[in-house]
Coordinates of C-alpha atoms and ligand atoms in Angstrom, one line a residue:
Chain A
M225 CA -0.2 -0.2 -0.2
S226 CA 1.3 3.5 -0.6
V227 CA 0.0 6.5 -2.5
L228 CA 1.3 7.3 -6.0
V229 CA 1.6 11.2 -7.5
Y230 CA 2.2 12.5 -10.8
T231 CA 4.8 15.3 -10.6
E232 CA 4.5 16.6 -14.2
S233 CA 7.1 19.4 -15.0
D234 CA 7.5 21.6 -18.3
Q235 CA 11.4 21.6 -19.6
G236 CA 12.3 20.4 -16.3
N237 CA 10.5 22.7 -14.2
F238 CA 7.2 21.4 -11.6
K239 CA 5.1 22.5 -12.4
K240 CA 2.2 24.3 -9.8
A241 CA 0.0 22.0 -10.0
A242 CA 2.4 19.2 -9.9
L243 CA 3.3 20.8 -6.1
E244 CA -0.2 21.2 -5.0
A245 CA -1.0 17.3 -6.2
A246 CA 1.9 16.4 -4.2
S247 CA 1.0 18.3 -1.1
Y248 CA -2.8 16.2 -1.6
G249 CA -1.4 13.4 -2.3
K250 CA 0.9 13.4 1.4
A251 CA -2.6 14.4 2.8
I252 CA -3.8 10.8 2.0
A253 CA -1.2 9.5 2.6
D254 CA -0.4 10.1 6.2
A255 CA -4.2 9.8 6.6
M256 CA -3.8 6.1 5.5
G257 CA -0.8 6.0 7.3
T258 CA 1.5 5.5 4.5
T259 CA 4.0 6.6 1.8
L260 CA 3.8 9.3 -0.7
T261 CA 6.2 8.2 -4.0
A262 CA 6.1 10.3 -7.4
L263 CA 7.0 9.7 -10.5
T264 CA 8.6 12.2 -12.7
F265 CA 10.0 12.4 -16.5
K266 CA 13.3 13.8 -16.6
A267 CA 12.0 16.5 -14.0
N268 CA 15.6 19.1 -12.7
D269 CA 16.0 19.3 -9.1
V270 CA 14.0 16.6 -7.9
S271 CA 14.8 16.4 -4.8
K272 CA 12.4 19.5 -4.5
L273 CA 9.7 17.7 -3.9
G274 CA 10.2 16.8 -0.7
D275 CA 10.1 19.9 0.6
Y276 CA 6.1 18.9 -0.3
G277 CA 5.7 15.7 1.1
V278 CA 7.6 13.4 -1.1
D279 CA 8.8 10.4 0.8
K280 CA 10.3 9.0 -2.6
V281 CA 10.6 9.7 -5.8
L282 CA 11.4 7.7 -9.5
N283 CA 12.7 9.5 -12.0
I284 CA 12.3 8.5 -15.5
D285 CA 15.2 10.1 -18.0
S286 CA 14.4 7.8 -20.9
V287 CA 11.1 8.9 -22.3
N288 CA 11.4 11.7 -24.7
D289 CA 8.3 13.8 -26.1
F290 CA 5.2 13.9 -24.0
N291 CA 3.1 11.0 -25.2
A292 CA -0.2 10.5 -23.4
K293 CA -0.1 6.9 -23.8
I294 CA 3.5 5.7 -22.8
Y295 CA 2.9 8.3 -19.6
A296 CA 0.2 6.2 -18.9
D297 CA 1.8 2.9 -19.2
A298 CA 5.0 4.8 -17.2
I299 CA 2.9 5.5 -14.6
K300 CA 1.4 2.6 -14.4
K301 CA 4.0 1.0 -14.0
A302 CA 4.5 2.7 -11.1
A303 CA 1.3 2.1 -9.4
E304 CA 2.5 -1.6 -9.5
N305 CA 6.5 -1.1 -9.0
E306 CA 5.2 1.0 -4.9
S307 CA 1.9 -1.4 -4.7
A308 CA 0.0 2.1 -5.3
T309 CA -3.8 1.8 -3.8
V310 CA -4.3 6.3 -4.9
V311 CA -2.5 7.5 -7.4
V312 CA -3.2 11.3 -7.8
L313 CA -2.6 13.7 -10.9
S314 CA -3.2 17.2 -11.3
A315 CA -5.9 19.2 -13.5
S316 CA -3.1 19.9 -16.2
A317 CA -4.4 19.2 -19.8
D318 CA -1.4 16.6 -19.9
S319 CA -2.6 15.0 -16.8
K320 CA -6.2 14.6 -17.7
Y321 CA -5.5 13.3 -21.4
I322 CA -3.7 10.6 -19.0
A323 CA -6.1 9.6 -16.7
P324 CA -8.6 8.2 -18.5
L325 CA -5.6 5.7 -20.2
L326 CA -4.2 5.1 -17.1
A327 CA -8.0 4.3 -15.4
V328 CA -8.3 1.7 -17.9
G329 CA -5.0 -0.1 -17.6
L330 CA -4.9 -0.2 -13.6
N331 CA -8.9 -1.2 -13.6
A332 CA -9.5 1.4 -11.7
G333 CA -11.8 4.4 -11.1
Y334 CA -11.2 8.0 -11.4
V335 CA -12.9 11.0 -10.4
P336 CA -11.9 13.9 -12.0
N337 CA -11.6 17.9 -10.6
V338 CA -11.6 16.9 -6.8
V339 CA -11.7 19.6 -4.2
A340 CA -11.1 18.5 -1.1
T341 CA -9.1 14.9 0.5
P342 CA -11.3 12.1 0.9
S343 CA -14.1 12.4 3.4
N344 CA -13.9 8.9 3.7
L345 CA -11.2 6.4 3.1
N346 CA -13.3 3.1 3.1
P347 CA -16.0 3.6 1.3
F348 CA -13.1 5.7 -0.6
T349 CA -15.5 9.0 -1.2
V350 CA -14.2 12.5 -2.4
K351 CA -15.9 15.2 -3.2
R352 CA -16.0 16.7 -7.2
T353 CA -17.6 19.6 -8.9
A354 CA -20.0 18.9 -11.6
F355 CA -22.4 20.5 -13.5
T356 CA -19.5 22.7 -14.2
N357 CA -19.0 24.3 -11.0
K358 CA -23.2 24.9 -10.4
A359 CA -22.5 21.7 -7.7
F360 CA -20.4 19.3 -5.8
C361 CA -21.0 15.6 -6.0
N362 CA -19.8 13.2 -3.6
T363 CA -18.2 10.7 -5.1
E364 CA -17.0 7.3 -3.9
I365 CA -14.7 5.1 -5.5
S366 CA -15.1 1.2 -5.8
T367 CA -11.8 -0.4 -7.7
P368 CA -8.8 -1.2 -5.5
I369 CA -7.2 1.5 -6.7
K370 CA -8.4 4.7 -6.9
I371 CA -7.0 8.0 -9.1
V372 CA -7.8 10.9 -8.3
G373 CA -7.8 14.1 -10.2
V374 CA -7.0 17.6 -7.8
S375 CA -8.7 20.6 -9.0
N376 CA -6.6 23.7 -9.9
N377 CA -6.3 25.7 -6.4
S378 CA -8.3 23.6 -4.4
F379 CA -5.9 21.9 -1.8
G380 CA -2.5 24.5 -1.7
I381 CA 0.5 23.9 -1.7
V382 CA 2.0 22.8 1.7
E383 CA 5.5 23.0 2.0
K384 CA 7.3 20.3 4.4
D385 CA 10.6 20.0 6.0
A386 CA 11.5 17.2 4.7
A387 CA 14.0 14.7 2.4
A388 CA 12.5 12.7 -0.3
Q389 CA 14.8 9.5 -1.7
I390 CA 15.8 9.7 -5.0
E391 CA 15.3 6.2 -7.6
A392 CA 15.9 5.8 -11.4
F393 CA 13.5 4.0 -13.1
A394 CA 13.6 2.7 -16.1
P395 CA 10.3 0.4 -17.0
D396 CA 9.9 -1.1 -20.4
L397 CA 7.1 1.0 -21.8
T398 CA 4.8 0.4 -24.6
T399 CA 4.5 2.3 -27.8
S400 CA 2.7 4.2 -29.9
S401 CA 1.8 5.4 -33.4
T402 CA 0.8 8.6 -32.2
S403 CA 3.5 11.2 -32.4
V404 CA 3.6 15.2 -31.8
T405 CA 5.1 16.8 -34.9
S406 CA 5.4 21.0 -33.9
I407 CA 4.4 22.8 -31.0
D408 CA 2.9 26.1 -31.1
K409 CA 3.4 27.1 -27.5
A410 CA 4.2 31.0 -25.8
N411 CA 7.0 30.1 -23.0
D412 CA 6.9 33.5 -21.5
K413 CA 3.0 34.0 -21.3
V414 CA 1.3 32.9 -17.8
T415 CA -1.2 30.1 -19.1
I416 CA -5.0 30.4 -17.8
A417 CA -4.4 26.5 -16.5
D418 CA -1.2 27.5 -13.7
A419 CA -2.6 31.3 -13.2
E420 CA -3.3 32.7 -9.7
V421 CA -5.0 35.6 -11.5
V422 CA -7.1 35.7 -14.5
V423 CA -8.1 38.8 -15.9
S424 CA -11.1 38.6 -18.5
A425 CA -12.7 40.6 -20.7
G426 CA -15.9 40.7 -22.8
R427 CA -17.5 42.2 -25.1
G428 CA -18.2 45.4 -23.6
L429 CA -14.6 46.4 -24.9
K430 CA -15.5 47.0 -28.7
G431 CA -12.9 45.4 -30.3
P432 CA -10.4 43.3 -30.5
E433 CA -7.8 47.2 -30.7
N434 CA -8.6 47.8 -27.0
W435 CA -7.4 44.7 -25.5
A436 CA -3.6 46.1 -25.4
M437 CA -5.2 47.9 -22.2
I438 CA -6.5 44.0 -21.2
E439 CA -2.9 42.5 -21.8
E440 CA -1.0 45.7 -19.6
L441 CA -3.5 44.7 -16.5
A442 CA -2.7 41.4 -16.8
D443 CA 0.8 42.2 -16.9
I444 CA 0.8 44.1 -13.9
L445 CA -0.5 41.3 -11.9
G446 CA 1.0 38.6 -13.8
A447 CA -2.1 37.4 -14.5
A448 CA -3.4 35.2 -17.8
T449 CA -5.6 36.4 -19.8
A450 CA -9.2 35.3 -20.6
C451 CA -12.3 36.6 -22.7
S452 CA -16.1 35.9 -22.9
K453 CA -17.6 33.3 -25.7
P454 CA -18.6 35.7 -28.0
V455 CA -15.5 37.8 -27.8
S456 CA -13.9 34.7 -29.2
D457 CA -16.4 33.4 -31.7
L458 CA -16.0 36.8 -32.9
G459 CA -12.2 36.3 -33.5
W460 CA -11.4 39.3 -31.3
R461 CA -9.2 36.8 -29.3
P462 CA -8.0 33.2 -30.0
H463 CA -10.3 30.5 -29.3
S464 CA -7.9 29.1 -26.2
E465 CA -9.1 32.7 -24.3
H466 CA -12.3 31.5 -24.6
V467 CA -13.2 30.4 -20.9
G468 CA -16.6 29.3 -19.5
Q469 CA -18.8 26.5 -19.9
T470 CA -18.3 25.6 -22.9
G471 CA -15.1 26.9 -22.8
K472 CA -11.5 26.4 -20.3
P473 CA -12.7 25.8 -16.9
V474 CA -11.1 28.6 -14.3
A475 CA -10.2 28.0 -11.2
T476 CA -8.3 31.2 -9.9
N477 CA -7.2 33.0 -6.2
L478 CA -8.6 36.2 -8.3
Y479 CA -10.7 36.5 -11.4
I480 CA -11.3 39.9 -12.9
A481 CA -14.2 39.9 -15.5
I482 CA -14.4 43.7 -16.9
G483 CA -17.1 44.3 -19.8
I484 CA -18.5 40.7 -19.1
S485 CA -22.3 40.7 -18.8
G486 CA -22.0 37.2 -16.5
A487 CA -24.0 35.2 -18.6
I488 CA -24.7 31.4 -16.5
Q489 CA -22.7 30.3 -18.7
H490 CA -19.7 32.3 -18.0
L491 CA -20.3 31.7 -14.8
A492 CA -20.4 28.3 -14.7
G493 CA -17.3 27.7 -15.5
I494 CA -15.7 30.3 -13.4
N495 CA -17.5 29.8 -10.8
A496 CA -15.0 27.6 -8.4
S497 CA -12.6 30.9 -9.0
K498 CA -12.0 32.3 -5.0
V499 CA -12.4 35.9 -5.3
K500 CA -14.1 37.8 -8.1
V501 CA -14.3 41.5 -9.3
V502 CA -16.3 43.3 -11.9
I503 CA -16.1 46.1 -14.0
N504 CA -19.2 47.1 -15.4
T505 CA -21.3 50.3 -16.8
D506 CA -24.5 48.3 -16.1
P507 CA -25.4 48.0 -12.1
D508 CA -27.9 45.8 -13.0
A509 CA -25.2 43.2 -15.0
P510 CA -25.9 39.7 -13.5
F511 CA -21.8 39.4 -12.7
F512 CA -22.8 42.3 -9.9
K513 CA -24.4 39.3 -7.9
A514 CA -21.9 36.5 -8.5
A515 CA -18.8 39.0 -7.7
D516 CA -17.3 39.9 -4.8
Y517 CA -16.2 43.3 -4.7
G518 CA -17.6 45.7 -7.8
I519 CA -17.0 48.4 -9.8
V520 CA -20.0 50.1 -11.9
G521 CA -17.9 52.1 -14.0
D522 CA -16.5 52.7 -17.7
A523 CA -13.9 50.3 -18.3
F524 CA -12.0 52.7 -20.4
E525 CA -11.9 55.2 -17.3
V526 CA -11.3 52.5 -15.0
V527 CA -8.9 50.3 -16.1
P528 CA -6.3 52.6 -17.2
K529 CA -6.7 54.2 -13.7
L530 CA -6.5 50.7 -11.9
I531 CA -3.6 50.3 -13.9
E532 CA -1.8 53.4 -12.9
K533 CA -2.7 52.5 -9.1
L534 CA -1.3 49.1 -9.6
K535 CA 1.8 50.0 -10.9
V536 CA 2.7 52.5 -7.8
F537 CA 0.9 49.8 -5.1
K538 CA 3.7 47.3 -6.4
A539 CA 6.1 49.4 -6.8
Q540 CA 5.4 49.9 -2.6
N541 CA 5.4 46.3 -1.8
A542 CA 8.0 45.5 -4.0
Chain B
M33 CA -14.5 5.9 -43.8
K34 CA -16.9 4.5 -40.7
I35 CA -17.1 7.1 -38.4
L36 CA -19.1 6.6 -34.8
V37 CA -20.4 9.6 -33.5
C38 CA -20.6 9.5 -29.2
I39 CA -23.6 11.7 -28.3
S40 CA -24.2 12.6 -24.4
H41 CA -27.7 14.0 -23.5
V42 CA -26.9 16.7 -21.2
P43 CA -29.0 19.6 -19.7
D44 CA -29.1 22.1 -21.4
T45 CA -26.6 25.2 -20.4
T46 CA -29.3 27.1 -19.1
S47 CA -30.5 24.8 -16.6
K48 CA -30.9 25.0 -13.0
I49 CA -29.5 22.7 -11.2
N50 CA -31.3 21.0 -8.5
F51 CA -31.4 18.0 -6.5
I52 CA -34.4 15.4 -5.2
E53 CA -34.4 12.2 -3.1
D54 CA -32.2 13.5 0.0
D55 CA -30.3 15.2 -2.9
S56 CA -29.2 11.8 -4.0
K57 CA -30.8 12.6 -7.7
F58 CA -30.4 15.2 -10.6
D59 CA -33.9 16.9 -10.4
S60 CA -34.4 16.1 -14.3
N61 CA -38.1 18.6 -13.8
G62 CA -38.6 20.8 -15.8
V63 CA -35.1 20.6 -17.4
Q64 CA -34.0 20.8 -21.6
F65 CA -31.8 18.8 -22.6
V66 CA -29.6 19.1 -25.6
I67 CA -26.5 17.6 -27.5
N68 CA -23.5 18.2 -25.4
P69 CA -22.3 20.8 -26.9
N70 CA -18.7 19.6 -28.0
D71 CA -20.3 16.2 -29.3
E72 CA -22.0 19.2 -31.8
F73 CA -18.7 20.2 -32.7
G74 CA -18.0 16.7 -33.4
L75 CA -20.8 15.9 -35.2
T76 CA -21.1 19.2 -37.6
R77 CA -17.2 17.8 -38.4
A78 CA -18.1 13.9 -39.1
M79 CA -20.5 16.0 -41.4
W80 CA -18.2 17.6 -43.0
F81 CA -16.3 13.7 -43.7
K82 CA -19.5 12.9 -45.3
E83 CA -20.3 15.8 -47.8
K84 CA -16.7 15.6 -48.8
Q85 CA -15.2 12.6 -47.8
N86 CA -17.6 9.8 -48.0
A87 CA -18.1 8.3 -44.7
T88 CA -20.8 7.6 -43.0
I89 CA -21.8 8.7 -39.8
D90 CA -23.5 6.4 -36.9
V91 CA -24.3 8.1 -33.9
V92 CA -24.9 6.3 -30.6
S93 CA -25.8 7.0 -26.8
V94 CA -25.6 5.2 -23.6
G95 CA -28.9 6.1 -21.9
G96 CA -33.1 5.5 -21.5
P97 CA -36.0 6.1 -23.5
E98 CA -35.5 10.1 -22.9
T99 CA -32.2 10.3 -24.8
E100 CA -34.1 9.1 -28.1
P101 CA -34.7 12.7 -29.1
T102 CA -31.3 13.8 -29.3
L103 CA -30.7 11.4 -31.1
R104 CA -33.0 12.5 -33.7
K105 CA -32.3 15.3 -33.9
A106 CA -28.2 14.3 -34.1
L107 CA -30.5 12.2 -37.2
A108 CA -31.8 15.6 -38.7
I109 CA -28.7 17.4 -38.5
G110 CA -27.5 14.6 -41.1
A111 CA -26.1 11.1 -39.4
D112 CA -27.4 8.1 -41.1
A113 CA -28.6 6.1 -38.1
A114 CA -28.8 6.0 -34.6
I115 CA -27.5 3.3 -31.9
R116 CA -28.5 3.8 -27.8
V117 CA -27.2 1.2 -25.4
N118 CA -30.5 0.6 -22.9
A119 CA -28.3 1.4 -20.0
S120 CA -28.8 3.3 -16.7
T121 CA -24.7 5.4 -16.9
P122 CA -23.5 5.2 -13.1
D123 CA -20.3 6.5 -13.9
G124 CA -18.1 6.9 -17.4
Y125 CA -15.9 3.4 -16.9
S126 CA -19.4 1.8 -17.2
V127 CA -20.6 4.3 -20.3
A128 CA -17.0 3.3 -21.9
T129 CA -17.6 -0.3 -21.4
H130 CA -21.2 -0.3 -23.2
L131 CA -19.4 2.1 -26.3
T132 CA -16.5 0.2 -26.7
E133 CA -19.6 -3.0 -27.4
V134 CA -20.7 -0.8 -29.7
A135 CA -17.1 -0.4 -31.2
R136 CA -15.9 -3.8 -32.1
K137 CA -19.1 -4.8 -33.4
G138 CA -19.1 -1.9 -35.9
N139 CA -15.6 -1.5 -36.8
Y140 CA -15.5 2.1 -37.1
D141 CA -12.7 4.2 -39.0
L142 CA -13.1 7.1 -36.2
I143 CA -14.7 7.8 -33.3
I144 CA -15.8 11.4 -32.6
A145 CA -16.9 12.0 -28.4
G146 CA -16.6 15.2 -26.8
R147 CA -13.5 16.8 -25.1
E148 CA -16.2 16.8 -21.8
S149 CA -19.3 16.3 -21.0
I150 CA -20.9 19.4 -19.9
D151 CA -23.0 17.6 -16.7
Y152 CA -20.6 15.4 -14.8
N153 CA -17.3 17.1 -16.8
G154 CA -16.0 13.6 -16.8
G155 CA -13.5 14.3 -19.2
M156 CA -12.5 10.1 -19.4
V157 CA -15.0 8.9 -21.9
P158 CA -13.0 9.2 -25.0
G159 CA -10.0 8.1 -23.5
M160 CA -11.3 4.8 -21.4
L161 CA -13.0 3.4 -25.0
A162 CA -9.6 4.4 -26.0
A163 CA -8.0 2.0 -24.3
M164 CA -10.3 -0.3 -24.2
L165 CA -10.1 -0.8 -28.2
D166 CA -6.5 0.2 -28.2
A167 CA -6.8 2.6 -30.6
N168 CA -5.3 5.7 -30.9
F169 CA -6.1 9.0 -28.8
V170 CA -5.7 12.5 -29.2
T171 CA -8.2 14.8 -26.6
N172 CA -8.7 19.2 -26.3
C173 CA -9.2 18.3 -30.2
I174 CA -9.3 21.3 -32.3
S175 CA -9.2 20.3 -35.4
L176 CA -8.6 16.7 -38.1
E177 CA -7.6 16.0 -40.9
V178 CA -7.6 12.7 -42.0
E179 CA -6.3 11.5 -45.2
G180 CA -6.6 7.2 -46.3
T181 CA -5.8 6.1 -42.8
T182 CA -3.2 8.4 -41.5
A183 CA -5.1 11.5 -39.5
I184 CA -3.6 14.6 -38.4
A185 CA -5.5 16.4 -35.8
I186 CA -4.3 19.4 -33.7
R187 CA -4.7 19.5 -29.3
E188 CA -4.8 22.8 -27.3
I189 CA -2.8 22.1 -24.2
D190 CA -1.3 24.4 -21.3
G191 CA -0.1 28.0 -22.8
G192 CA -0.6 26.8 -26.9
K193 CA -1.2 23.5 -29.1
E194 CA 0.6 21.0 -31.0
I195 CA 0.6 18.7 -33.9
L196 CA 0.0 14.9 -34.2
S197 CA 0.3 12.3 -36.7
T198 CA -1.5 9.5 -36.1
V199 CA -3.3 6.7 -37.4
L200 CA -6.5 4.9 -37.4
P201 CA -8.2 3.8 -35.8
L202 CA -8.3 7.2 -33.9
V203 CA -11.0 8.3 -31.1
I204 CA -11.2 12.0 -30.4
G205 CA -12.6 14.0 -27.6
G206 CA -13.7 17.1 -29.8
Q207 CA -14.4 21.0 -29.0
K208 CA -14.7 23.9 -30.9
G209 CA -12.6 24.6 -33.0
L210 CA -13.1 21.2 -34.8
V211 CA -15.6 23.2 -36.6
E212 CA -16.8 27.0 -35.8
E213 CA -19.7 27.9 -34.3
S214 CA -20.7 29.8 -37.2
D215 CA -20.7 25.9 -38.8
L216 CA -23.3 24.9 -35.9
R217 CA -26.4 23.2 -38.6
I218 CA -30.0 23.7 -37.4
P219 CA -32.2 20.6 -38.7
N220 CA -34.4 21.5 -40.9
M221 CA -37.7 20.3 -42.1
R222 CA -36.3 17.9 -45.1
G223 CA -33.8 16.7 -42.3
I224 CA -36.0 16.1 -39.5
M225 CA -39.0 14.4 -41.9
M226 CA -35.9 12.3 -43.7
A227 CA -35.0 11.3 -39.6
R228 CA -38.0 9.6 -38.8
K229 CA -37.1 7.3 -41.7
K230 CA -34.0 6.7 -40.3
P231 CA -33.2 3.7 -38.4
L232 CA -33.1 4.2 -35.1
T233 CA -31.8 0.6 -33.4
V234 CA -31.9 0.2 -29.6
V235 CA -29.6 -2.9 -27.9
A236 CA -29.1 -4.6 -24.8
P237 CA -25.8 -4.1 -22.6
E238 CA -23.5 -6.7 -22.3
S239 CA -22.3 -6.0 -19.0
D240 CA -21.9 -3.4 -16.7
N241 CA -18.7 -2.6 -15.2
S242 CA -19.0 1.0 -12.7
A243 CA -16.2 2.0 -10.8
T244 CA -17.6 4.8 -9.1
N245 CA -20.6 5.7 -7.4
S246 CA -22.5 9.1 -6.8
V247 CA -23.2 9.1 -3.8
S248 CA -24.8 12.7 -3.2
F249 CA -25.3 16.3 -4.7
E250 CA -24.5 19.8 -2.7
K251 CA -25.0 23.8 -4.4
P252 CA -21.8 25.3 -3.8
A253 CA -22.8 27.7 -0.8
A254 CA -24.8 30.9 -1.6
R255 CA -22.5 34.1 -1.5
G256 CA -22.4 37.5 0.3
A257 CA -23.7 40.5 -1.7
V258 CA -20.8 42.1 -3.7
K259 CA -19.2 45.6 -1.9
L260 CA -19.5 48.0 -4.8
V261 CA -16.4 50.7 -4.8
E262 CA -16.7 54.0 -6.6
A263 CA -15.2 54.1 -9.8
D264 CA -12.9 57.1 -8.5
N265 CA -11.6 55.4 -5.6
I266 CA -9.4 52.2 -7.2
D267 CA -6.9 52.9 -4.1
E268 CA -10.1 51.5 -1.4
L269 CA -10.3 48.4 -4.0
I270 CA -6.5 47.2 -4.4
N271 CA -6.6 48.0 -0.9
L272 CA -9.7 45.1 0.0
L273 CA -7.5 42.6 -2.6
H274 CA -4.4 43.3 -0.5
N275 CA -5.2 43.9 2.8
E276 CA -9.6 42.1 3.6
A277 CA -9.2 39.7 -0.2
K278 CA -5.1 39.2 0.8
V279 CA -5.1 38.2 -3.2
I280 CA -2.7 40.7 -4.5
Ligands
FAD888 C1 -24.4 26.7 -25.1 C2 -24.2 27.5 -24.6 C3 -23.1 27.6 -24.4 C4 -22.1 29.0 -24.0 N1 -21.1 28.7 -23.5 C5 -20.6 29.9 -22.9 C6 -19.1 30.1 -22.4 O1 -18.8 28.8 -22.1 N2 -18.5 31.4 -21.7 C7 -19.0 32.8 -21.9 O2 -18.3 33.3 -22.2 N3 -20.3 32.9 -22.3 C8 -21.0 31.4 -22.9 N4 -22.4 31.5 -24.2 C9 -22.7 32.9 -24.3 C10 -23.4 33.5 -22.5 O3 -24.6 33.1 -22.8 C11 -23.3 35.1 -22.9 O4 -23.9 35.1 -24.8 C12 -21.9 35.4 -23.5 O5 -21.1 35.2 -21.9 C13 -21.9 37.0 -22.8 O6 -20.5 37.5 -23.6 P1 -20.7 39.2 -23.0 O7 -20.4 39.5 -21.7 O8 -19.0 39.2 -23.7 O9 -20.9 40.1 -23.9 P2 -22.5 40.6 -23.3 O10 -23.2 39.9 -22.9 O11 -22.9 41.5 -24.4 O12 -22.0 41.5 -22.2 C14 -21.2 42.9 -22.2 C15 -21.3 43.8 -21.1 O13 -20.4 44.7 -21.2 C16 -20.8 45.7 -20.6 N5 -20.4 46.8 -21.2 C17 -20.5 47.5 -22.2 N6 -19.8 48.5 -22.2 C18 -19.2 48.6 -21.1 C19 -17.9 49.3 -21.0 N7 -17.4 50.6 -21.5 N8 -17.3 49.5 -19.7 C20 -17.8 48.5 -18.9 N9 -18.6 47.6 -19.1 C21 -19.3 47.4 -20.6 C22 -22.4 45.4 -20.7 O14 -22.9 46.4 -20.1 C23 -22.8 44.1 -20.4 O15 -22.9 43.3 -19.0 C24 -22.8 30.2 -24.1 C25 -24.2 30.4 -24.8 C26 -24.7 29.0 -25.3 C27 -26.3 28.9 -25.7
AMP889 N1 -24.1 8.3 -22.3 C1 -23.2 8.7 -23.3 N2 -23.4 8.0 -24.0 C2 -22.7 8.1 -25.1 N3 -21.6 9.2 -25.2 C3 -21.3 9.7 -24.3 C4 -22.4 9.5 -23.3 N4 -21.2 9.7 -22.3 C5 -20.5 10.7 -22.3 N5 -20.3 10.3 -23.7 C6 -18.7 10.8 -24.3 O1 -18.0 10.6 -24.3 C7 -17.6 12.2 -24.1 C8 -17.0 12.6 -22.6 O2 -17.7 12.2 -21.7 P1 -17.5 12.5 -20.4 O3 -16.1 11.3 -20.1 O4 -18.5 12.6 -19.9 O5 -17.3 13.6 -19.8 C9 -19.1 12.9 -24.1 O6 -18.9 14.0 -25.0 C10 -19.6 12.1 -25.3 O7 -19.4 12.2 -26.3

């Protein structure tokens, strides 16, 4: 018996979501009275995982590019190696790609979008979001091995003062007839999945030429940019920025919505964010009912002022 | 090319979500059900393959008789035949098991499912189906071209996208981008009339294989009222975000 966490890295560096998954895995391991093993692929500074409660690291150096089938096979073999009964993954795009393949490989029940540690270990019961954040569902996993996908920013990162034992791991892996031919990725930008702050704008901004201030605001806050569905449908912003029930889910610490009315489909997707700020000219915009803080005002006046004030604030608090 | 499009029948996006029987069951009373939006993008892409590359399209849904109007709508949009697996759907694992039975019999080259369904947001059925069939799999798929037995797919990744080359048989988890919003089709009268004559076959499930069980539901706690800040008092907003909410 043990807990296994897949700690995902990007260009060798652990993702924030991976450290959160490790912290979560540690909490389960403690509750079960067992140890936490992490599986990594070609990560730098693997010893750092000890700081998040990992007891043992299995590091695979031989796998090249990301391939969901091969990675799922490696995680399966690590789970078998460690006799893991619980496997924890994050909510990154790659982890969500791997998880269902792994579930079949291990004959294991998989619950994604989990927001808390198990309320019960036997039967193993976790709380997850459902109906795109319009509800929570308490779900039991009945198989001997359980796979949990932890929602972003739901558990947080918990630092420990411990040391991890590191082992090279070189299982025989399956092959795949799927291969990546090219990747198009902005490495200097914060992604919606990894962001702690998201600055999002809607049709109230009138046109794509007005996004410079949104990007500047995001830049100051170290935030990712997002948009409402019509904005991406109109081609003002890329589809990858569309958030909501039919777009990307957002679960950040701070979500700033500018010129977005707050339609039910938009709110469903961003509701899991902890603090919501709305800037809208219309005091009756539905978004004000779902927000923590609001300014009734014109984005074209409020946002430039907010940028100036934040610059001063950042300079003082640097 | 033989295509299977997996259709999940879900509450319309505007639905209010409520529960009954001590919060143990979803209350479908008064709820309008639709084709899962991600599946609608997939079905529309399948129509492109039908019209441009002579593909045939079967649609399948696992569920009770209540899912039949949703399947009829898919037929009216242009699918050739529909299959309903008459089973309850305790979880994604069991749905994938039933879809595997249908997929094995039909010998499909391409199976188009959605990235996730908007009811349980599992995002697991297509991947499980691919693994059970030992087929190739691409999820978060925003573009798909097929030439002979090779497929070129684009997958959305965190912060960008990647192009993948793969071979049939292939399962995808599709989403917007596969086709644009403006490409979606509303069934016309002729389509609706023709759909009535197209076959909708009901098959019995062969085995059950669930791995998880939804025991109870909760609604998010009601939130406090919004704190409004005057538009000329941005300092106050920054103060609240810093000292009260502690998010900046
Ligand atoms: C099946 C389905 C799925 C959907 N999925 C999604 C989804 O995933 N995500 C999503 O976002 N939407 C989704 N929608 C669309 C949704 O219903 C709304 O139409 C959409 O969210 C509205 O976008 P918006 O708020 O940008 O635009 P609008 O509703 O046009 O709102 C613009 C807002 O800007 C304000 N405004 C105008 N000028 C200014 C100014 N100068 N300064 C400040 N504020 C200003 C206005 O008061 C208004 O509130 C979906 C719809 C359907 C039918
Ligand atoms: N009951 C079902 N019948 C047919 N297809 C389904 C069913 N449930 C899910 N799917 C397919 O799997 C996709 C992802 O669903 P899920 O894993 O439930 O999020 C959906 O978009 C559908 O294409």
